Amino acid sequence: MDTHAAGSSSGGSGDGGAAPRRNSRKPKYSKFTQQELPACKPILTPKWVISVFVLVGVIFVPIGVASLRASRQVVEIVDRYDDACVPTNVTDKLAYIRDKTIPKACTRNLTITKEMKQPIFVYYQLDNFYQNHRRYVKSRNDEQLRDKGKATKTDNCDPEATIDGKPIVPCGLIAWSLFNDTYDLARNNENLPVDKKDISWKSDREHKFGSDVFPTNFQKGPLQGGKILNSTMPLSEQEDLIVWMRTAALPTFRKLYGRIYVDLKVNDTITVHLENNYNTYSFGGKKKLVLSTTTWLGGKNDFLGLAYLTVGGLCFFLAFAFTLLYLIKPRKLGDNNYLSWNRPPVGR
C-alpha cells in the first residue's frame, strides 16, 4: 500500500514537473544559410594581378583599333542650312519662317570628297531640340495610335487633344511638331531618287501604329506645328511620323529620312532642292542635312574605339607600374610585419 502510494505520488510529481517545450526561432541548419558552401577565394598575388591587366589590354586595344578604323572608314557629309536658307535681306527669322506667303524653297550644292558606296543614308539632324522633355514625351496616346476604336482617347495629349470638341488623331505634341522639311536630290543635274520605304522599325509599324487608323482633324488648329499628314493613308504606312514619334534621348539627334541606292563618285555634285519649313529659330535650334555610309559597326562614332583604347592603354600602364613596383620593392606574401598592429608606432 505504501509502496503503491509512493509510486503514484512520485509519478504524478514527475509529470507535473516536466519543462514545457519552447518554439525555437533558430533556423534549420544548412550549409547555405550558414554560408558554409564551397567558395573560390582567389588570392590577388602581384603576378596574378599583372597578368589580368596585360590580358585585358591585349583584348581591348585590338578591339579599339578595329572599331576606330571602322568609324574612320565611314564617309559623311554634313550641311547646315537653317541660316543659309534665309534670305540675306531678312532680319527677323522667326517672322520669316511663320509667314506662309513667303516661299521657303532653297538650293544647296554638296561636293562628294570621297567615294560613297550604297546604301547611302540620308538623315536630318536637329540641334538644341529637347525631345526628352517629360511633358513632350508623355504628350501622346499609344492606344489611339494602335486601335481605330479608341480614336476618342486623348489622355495626356493636351494642348493638342481636341479641336472644336472633336478628337485629333494622332494627338499630342510629338505628332503635332512633326518635321516637315523636304529634300529632293540630283546628281550632276540628274534626279537622285531617295527611297523612303522601311525607314522605321518594323516592330513599330506592326504593333504600335494601326493599319486601320487614319489621321483626322490633324493640324487643323490656328497654329500649325509641322507636317500635314495624308488623311487617306493609315498611320502604319506614314513612316516619317513613325520615325519622329520614337523620341530621342539627347538634344542633338538624327532621324532617318531615306536611303540612296546609287554609288556616289569623287567630285560628284549633289544638288539639294529643299523646303525650309521647320521652325527651329524660336528656340535657337540648328538644322542639318547628313549623307552617310555605314560599316559593320554602324555610322560614324569614334567614342567606342577611343573608349576601348583608353581602357586597354590604362591596363597596360598599370601592369607596367605594378611590375616595376614588384621588381624594385618586392613584398613577401602573407608577411605579418605589414599588419598595422605589428608596425612600430610613428615617432619612435
mmCIF file of N, CA, C and O in Angstrom, residues 267-334:
data_model
loop_
_atom_site.group_PDB
_atom_site.id
_atom_site.type_symbol
_atom_site.label_atom_id
_atom_site.label_comp_id
_atom_site.label_asym_id
_atom_site.label_seq_id
_atom_site.Cartn_x
_atom_site.Cartn_y
_atom_site.Cartn_z
ATOM 1 N N ASN A 267 34.053 63.953 -106.473
ATOM 2 C CA ASN A 267 33.794 65.190 -107.234
ATOM 3 C C ASN A 267 32.405 65.250 -107.852
ATOM 4 O O ASN A 267 32.118 66.167 -108.615
ATOM 5 N N ASP A 268 31.549 64.276 -107.527
ATOM 6 C CA ASP A 268 30.151 64.410 -107.935
ATOM 7 C C ASP A 268 29.527 65.603 -107.205
ATOM 8 O O ASP A 268 29.809 65.840 -106.024
ATOM 9 N N THR A 269 28.678 66.324 -107.906
ATOM 10 C CA THR A 269 27.986 67.454 -107.307
ATOM 11 C C THR A 269 26.538 67.064 -107.023
ATOM 12 O O THR A 269 25.799 66.696 -107.932
ATOM 13 N N ILE A 270 26.160 67.133 -105.755
ATOM 14 C CA ILE A 270 24.799 66.804 -105.348
ATOM 15 C C ILE A 270 24.047 68.113 -105.122
ATOM 16 O O ILE A 270 24.420 68.920 -104.271
ATOM 17 N N THR A 271 23.009 68.302 -105.910
ATOM 18 C CA THR A 271 22.169 69.491 -105.764
ATOM 19 C C THR A 271 20.947 69.121 -104.934
ATOM 20 O O THR A 271 20.219 68.182 -105.274
ATOM 21 N N VAL A 272 20.748 69.841 -103.848
ATOM 22 C CA VAL A 272 19.638 69.567 -102.941
ATOM 23 C C VAL A 272 18.632 70.709 -103.050
ATOM 24 O O VAL A 272 18.951 71.861 -102.742
ATOM 25 N N HIS A 273 17.426 70.363 -103.510
ATOM 26 C CA HIS A 273 16.327 71.324 -103.534
ATOM 27 C C HIS A 273 15.467 71.038 -102.300
ATOM 28 O O HIS A 273 14.838 69.980 -102.204
ATOM 29 N N LEU A 274 15.467 71.944 -101.368
ATOM 30 C CA LEU A 274 14.768 71.697 -100.102
ATOM 31 C C LEU A 274 13.759 72.787 -99.807
ATOM 32 O O LEU A 274 13.848 73.898 -100.325
ATOM 33 N N GLU A 275 12.814 72.406 -98.951
ATOM 34 C CA GLU A 275 11.828 73.360 -98.446
ATOM 35 C C GLU A 275 12.137 73.607 -96.969
ATOM 36 O O GLU A 275 12.018 72.704 -96.142
ATOM 37 N N ASN A 276 12.555 74.818 -96.678
ATOM 38 C CA ASN A 276 12.958 75.185 -95.318
ATOM 39 C C ASN A 276 11.727 75.612 -94.516
ATOM 40 O O ASN A 276 11.501 76.785 -94.254
ATOM 41 N N ASN A 277 10.924 74.613 -94.110
ATOM 42 C CA ASN A 277 9.645 74.900 -93.460
ATOM 43 C C ASN A 277 9.702 74.830 -91.941
ATOM 44 O O ASN A 277 8.941 75.533 -91.264
ATOM 45 N N TYR A 278 10.569 73.992 -91.407
ATOM 46 C CA TYR A 278 10.505 73.690 -89.975
ATOM 47 C C TYR A 278 11.087 74.825 -89.150
ATOM 48 O O TYR A 278 12.191 75.314 -89.425
ATOM 49 N N ASN A 279 10.366 75.209 -88.114
ATOM 50 C CA ASN A 279 10.752 76.358 -87.291
ATOM 51 C C ASN A 279 11.689 75.912 -86.164
ATOM 52 O O ASN A 279 11.252 75.342 -85.165
ATOM 53 N N THR A 280 12.980 76.195 -86.335
ATOM 54 C CA THR A 280 13.940 75.996 -85.254
ATOM 55 C C THR A 280 14.465 77.329 -84.728
ATOM 56 O O THR A 280 15.252 77.354 -83.783
ATOM 57 N N TYR A 281 14.012 78.419 -85.327
ATOM 58 C CA TYR A 281 14.519 79.746 -84.956
ATOM 59 C C TYR A 281 13.952 80.213 -83.620
ATOM 60 O O TYR A 281 14.580 81.021 -82.934
ATOM 61 N N SER A 282 12.784 79.719 -83.240
ATOM 62 C CA SER A 282 12.159 80.170 -81.999
ATOM 63 C C SER A 282 12.890 79.660 -80.766
ATOM 64 O O SER A 282 12.758 80.235 -79.686
ATOM 65 N N PHE A 283 13.660 78.579 -80.892
ATOM 66 C CA PHE A 283 14.389 78.056 -79.733
ATOM 67 C C PHE A 283 15.900 77.970 -79.987
ATOM 68 O O PHE A 283 16.622 77.283 -79.257
ATOM 69 N N GLY A 284 16.385 78.644 -81.015
ATOM 70 C CA GLY A 284 17.822 78.654 -81.270
ATOM 71 C C GLY A 284 18.369 77.331 -81.750
ATOM 72 O O GLY A 284 19.525 76.989 -81.473
ATOM 73 N N GLY A 285 17.561 76.570 -82.465
ATOM 74 C CA GLY A 285 17.999 75.272 -82.957
ATOM 75 C C GLY A 285 18.734 75.355 -84.279
ATOM 76 O O GLY A 285 18.789 76.412 -84.920
ATOM 77 N N LYS A 286 19.293 74.231 -84.680
ATOM 78 C CA LYS A 286 20.010 74.141 -85.949
ATOM 79 C C LYS A 286 19.457 72.970 -86.750
ATOM 80 O O LYS A 286 19.039 71.955 -86.187
ATOM 81 N N LYS A 287 19.505 73.114 -88.074
ATOM 82 C CA LYS A 287 19.069 72.038 -88.977
ATOM 83 C C LYS A 287 20.212 71.679 -89.912
ATOM 84 O O LYS A 287 20.866 72.566 -90.472
ATOM 85 N N LYS A 288 20.414 70.370 -90.067
ATOM 86 C CA LYS A 288 21.494 69.900 -90.929
ATOM 87 C C LYS A 288 21.011 68.721 -91.762
ATOM 88 O O LYS A 288 20.216 67.893 -91.294
ATOM 89 N N LEU A 289 21.504 68.662 -92.976
ATOM 90 C CA LEU A 289 21.279 67.511 -93.853
ATOM 91 C C LEU A 289 22.543 66.656 -93.837
ATOM 92 O O LEU A 289 23.653 67.182 -93.989
ATOM 93 N N VAL A 290 22.370 65.354 -93.639
ATOM 94 C CA VAL A 290 23.518 64.453 -93.492
ATOM 95 C C VAL A 290 23.406 63.318 -94.504
ATOM 96 O O VAL A 290 22.367 62.657 -94.601
ATOM 97 N N LEU A 291 24.487 63.107 -95.254
ATOM 98 C CA LEU A 291 24.629 61.927 -96.108
ATOM 99 C C LEU A 291 25.732 61.073 -95.506
ATOM 100 O O LEU A 291 26.833 61.565 -95.252
ATOM 101 N N SER A 292 25.459 59.797 -95.291
ATOM 102 C CA SER A 292 26.436 58.968 -94.593
ATOM 103 C C SER A 292 26.388 57.534 -95.084
ATOM 104 O O SER A 292 25.321 56.991 -95.378
ATOM 105 N N THR A 293 27.570 56.914 -95.148
ATOM 106 C CA THR A 293 27.659 55.480 -95.390
ATOM 107 C C THR A 293 27.746 54.777 -94.040
ATOM 108 O O THR A 293 27.753 55.415 -92.983
ATOM 109 N N THR A 294 27.828 53.449 -94.067
ATOM 110 C CA THR A 294 27.949 52.680 -92.830
ATOM 111 C C THR A 294 29.008 51.589 -92.993
ATOM 112 O O THR A 294 29.412 51.266 -94.114
ATOM 113 N N THR A 295 29.429 51.043 -91.869
ATOM 114 C CA THR A 295 30.323 49.891 -91.846
ATOM 115 C C THR A 295 29.700 48.828 -90.953
ATOM 116 O O THR A 295 28.548 48.962 -90.517
ATOM 117 N N TRP A 296 30.461 47.763 -90.661
ATOM 118 C CA TRP A 296 29.947 46.714 -89.783
ATOM 119 C C TRP A 296 29.629 47.243 -88.390
ATOM 120 O O TRP A 296 28.818 46.649 -87.654
ATOM 121 N N LEU A 297 30.217 48.379 -88.028
ATOM 122 C CA LEU A 297 29.977 48.963 -86.712
ATOM 123 C C LEU A 297 28.819 49.947 -86.715
ATOM 124 O O LEU A 297 28.336 50.360 -85.666
ATOM 125 N N GLY A 298 28.324 50.316 -87.886
ATOM 126 C CA GLY A 298 27.265 51.310 -87.985
ATOM 127 C C GLY A 298 27.778 52.603 -88.581
ATOM 128 O O GLY A 298 28.662 52.596 -89.449
ATOM 129 N N GLY A 299 27.244 53.725 -88.088
ATOM 130 C CA GLY A 299 27.644 55.034 -88.586
ATOM 131 C C GLY A 299 28.936 55.518 -87.951
ATOM 132 O O GLY A 299 29.624 54.786 -87.228
ATOM 133 N N LYS A 300 29.259 56.769 -88.224
ATOM 134 C CA LYS A 300 30.500 57.346 -87.727
ATOM 135 C C LYS A 300 30.368 57.650 -86.241
ATOM 136 O O LYS A 300 29.529 58.440 -85.821
ATOM 137 N N ASN A 301 31.219 57.021 -85.432
ATOM 138 C CA ASN A 301 31.225 57.247 -83.991
ATOM 139 C C ASN A 301 32.564 56.768 -83.437
ATOM 140 O O ASN A 301 32.811 55.568 -83.328
ATOM 141 N N ASP A 302 33.427 57.717 -83.094
ATOM 142 C CA ASP A 302 34.761 57.375 -82.592
ATOM 143 C C ASP A 302 34.764 57.007 -81.117
ATOM 144 O O ASP A 302 35.776 56.511 -80.612
ATOM 145 N N PHE A 303 33.657 57.243 -80.418
ATOM 146 C CA PHE A 303 33.668 57.075 -78.965
ATOM 147 C C PHE A 303 33.988 55.638 -78.550
ATOM 148 O O PHE A 303 34.795 55.409 -77.648
ATOM 149 N N LEU A 304 33.347 54.652 -79.198
ATOM 150 C CA LEU A 304 33.545 53.264 -78.790
ATOM 151 C C LEU A 304 35.006 52.849 -78.950
ATOM 152 O O LEU A 304 35.600 52.228 -78.055
ATOM 153 N N GLY A 305 35.604 53.180 -80.099
ATOM 154 C CA GLY A 305 37.003 52.825 -80.315
ATOM 155 C C GLY A 305 37.925 53.517 -79.335
ATOM 156 O O GLY A 305 38.849 52.900 -78.782
ATOM 157 N N LEU A 306 37.688 54.807 -79.086
ATOM 158 C CA LEU A 306 38.522 55.544 -78.135
ATOM 159 C C LEU A 306 38.357 55.005 -76.721
ATOM 160 O O LEU A 306 39.326 54.967 -75.944
ATOM 161 N N ALA A 307 37.156 54.592 -76.366
ATOM 162 C CA ALA A 307 36.926 54.033 -75.030
ATOM 163 C C ALA A 307 37.702 52.732 -74.837
ATOM 164 O O ALA A 307 38.344 52.521 -73.801
ATOM 165 N N TYR A 308 37.662 51.844 -75.846
ATOM 166 C CA TYR A 308 38.419 50.593 -75.755
ATOM 167 C C TYR A 308 39.922 50.873 -75.688
ATOM 168 O O TYR A 308 40.650 50.245 -74.905
ATOM 169 N N LEU A 309 40.406 51.793 -76.493
ATOM 170 C CA LEU A 309 41.830 52.117 -76.475
ATOM 171 C C LEU A 309 42.246 52.723 -75.138
ATOM 172 O O LEU A 309 43.329 52.423 -74.618
ATOM 173 N N THR A 310 41.408 53.557 -74.562
ATOM 174 C CA THR A 310 41.725 54.174 -73.272
ATOM 175 C C THR A 310 41.826 53.135 -72.171
ATOM 176 O O THR A 310 42.787 53.127 -71.383
ATOM 177 N N VAL A 311 40.829 52.240 -72.110
ATOM 178 C CA VAL A 311 40.843 51.202 -71.072
ATOM 179 C C VAL A 311 42.016 50.251 -71.277
ATOM 180 O O VAL A 311 42.718 49.884 -70.327
ATOM 181 N N GLY A 312 42.249 49.847 -72.532
ATOM 182 C CA GLY A 312 43.374 48.953 -72.808
ATOM 183 C C GLY A 312 44.706 49.593 -72.485
ATOM 184 O O GLY A 312 45.589 48.974 -71.880
ATOM 185 N N GLY A 313 44.887 50.858 -72.873
ATOM 186 C CA GLY A 313 46.135 51.558 -72.557
ATOM 187 C C GLY A 313 46.331 51.733 -71.070
ATOM 188 O O GLY A 313 47.458 51.597 -70.553
ATOM 189 N N LEU A 314 45.248 52.019 -70.329
ATOM 190 C CA LEU A 314 45.344 52.152 -68.875
ATOM 191 C C LEU A 314 45.750 50.827 -68.223
ATOM 192 O O LEU A 314 46.555 50.819 -67.274
ATOM 193 N N CYS A 315 45.217 49.730 -68.739
ATOM 194 C CA CYS A 315 45.596 48.415 -68.192
ATOM 195 C C CYS A 315 47.079 48.119 -68.448
ATOM 196 O O CYS A 315 47.769 47.601 -67.557
ATOM 197 N N PHE A 316 47.571 48.428 -69.638
ATOM 198 C CA PHE A 316 48.996 48.223 -69.907
ATOM 199 C C PHE A 316 49.857 49.095 -68.982
ATOM 200 O O PHE A 316 50.894 48.655 -68.476
ATOM 201 N N PHE A 317 49.433 50.329 -68.751
ATOM 202 C CA PHE A 317 50.191 51.218 -67.858
ATOM 203 C C PHE A 317 50.218 50.668 -66.436
ATOM 204 O O PHE A 317 51.275 50.664 -65.784
ATOM 205 N N LEU A 318 49.061 50.210 -65.931
ATOM 206 C CA LEU A 318 49.017 49.667 -64.582
ATOM 207 C C LEU A 318 49.851 48.391 -64.474
ATOM 208 O O LEU A 318 50.531 48.164 -63.459
ATOM 209 N N ALA A 319 49.800 47.562 -65.510
ATOM 210 C CA ALA A 319 50.618 46.343 -65.498
ATOM 211 C C ALA A 319 52.104 46.702 -65.441
ATOM 212 O O ALA A 319 52.881 46.088 -64.684
ATOM 213 N N PHE A 320 52.515 47.695 -66.219
ATOM 214 C CA PHE A 320 53.914 48.131 -66.203
ATOM 215 C C PHE A 320 54.303 48.719 -64.848
ATOM 216 O O PHE A 320 55.374 48.429 -64.299
ATOM 217 N N ALA A 321 53.406 49.542 -64.266
ATOM 218 C CA ALA A 321 53.697 50.160 -62.973
ATOM 219 C C ALA A 321 53.798 49.118 -61.874
ATOM 220 O O ALA A 321 54.722 49.169 -61.037
ATOM 221 N N PHE A 322 52.900 48.157 -61.850
ATOM 222 C CA PHE A 322 52.939 47.117 -60.817
ATOM 223 C C PHE A 322 54.164 46.220 -60.986
ATOM 224 O O PHE A 322 54.734 45.728 -60.007
ATOM 225 N N THR A 323 54.560 45.998 -62.235
ATOM 226 C CA THR A 323 55.764 45.181 -62.472
ATOM 227 C C THR A 323 57.005 45.884 -61.914
ATOM 228 O O THR A 323 57.850 45.253 -61.251
ATOM 229 N N LEU A 324 57.127 47.192 -62.175
ATOM 230 C CA LEU A 324 58.255 47.945 -61.618
ATOM 231 C C LEU A 324 58.235 47.922 -60.094
ATOM 232 O O LEU A 324 59.270 47.713 -59.438
ATOM 233 N N LEU A 325 57.070 48.115 -59.514
ATOM 234 C CA LEU A 325 56.960 48.105 -58.053
ATOM 235 C C LEU A 325 57.324 46.743 -57.483
ATOM 236 O O LEU A 325 57.987 46.643 -56.433
ATOM 237 N N TYR A 326 56.928 45.692 -58.165
ATOM 238 C CA TYR A 326 57.209 44.332 -57.690
ATOM 239 C C TYR A 326 58.703 44.018 -57.784
ATOM 240 O O TYR A 326 59.260 43.320 -56.933
ATOM 241 N N LEU A 327 59.344 44.547 -58.839
ATOM 242 C CA LEU A 327 60.781 44.270 -59.003
ATOM 243 C C LEU A 327 61.642 45.152 -58.101
ATOM 244 O O LEU A 327 62.653 44.700 -57.568
ATOM 245 N N ILE A 328 61.242 46.408 -57.933
ATOM 246 C CA ILE A 328 62.053 47.325 -57.136
ATOM 247 C C ILE A 328 61.853 47.106 -55.643
ATOM 248 O O ILE A 328 62.821 47.102 -54.866
ATOM 249 N N LYS A 329 60.619 46.923 -55.242
ATOM 250 C CA LYS A 329 60.327 46.769 -53.822
ATOM 251 C C LYS A 329 59.431 45.559 -53.624
ATOM 252 O O LYS A 329 58.236 45.679 -53.393
ATOM 253 N N PRO A 330 60.003 44.360 -53.727
ATOM 254 C CA PRO A 330 59.173 43.152 -53.582
ATOM 255 C C PRO A 330 58.660 42.998 -52.156
ATOM 256 O O PRO A 330 59.258 43.489 -51.198
ATOM 257 N N ARG A 331 57.579 42.291 -52.051
ATOM 258 C CA ARG A 331 56.950 42.086 -50.734
ATOM 259 C C ARG A 331 56.578 40.626 -50.597
ATOM 260 O O ARG A 331 55.939 40.046 -51.480
ATOM 261 N N LYS A 332 56.950 40.030 -49.467
ATOM 262 C CA LYS A 332 56.664 38.619 -49.211
ATOM 263 C C LYS A 332 55.171 38.449 -48.960
ATOM 264 O O LYS A 332 54.569 39.191 -48.185
ATOM 265 N N LEU A 333 54.567 37.481 -49.626
ATOM 266 C CA LEU A 333 53.141 37.237 -49.495
ATOM 267 C C LEU A 333 52.813 36.737 -48.090
ATOM 268 O O LEU A 333 53.426 35.801 -47.596
ATOM 269 N N GLY A 334 51.878 37.374 -47.442
ATOM 270 C CA GLY A 334 51.435 36.956 -46.117
ATOM 271 C C GLY A 334 52.377 37.343 -45.001
ATOM 272 O O GLY A 334 52.329 36.734 -43.917
#
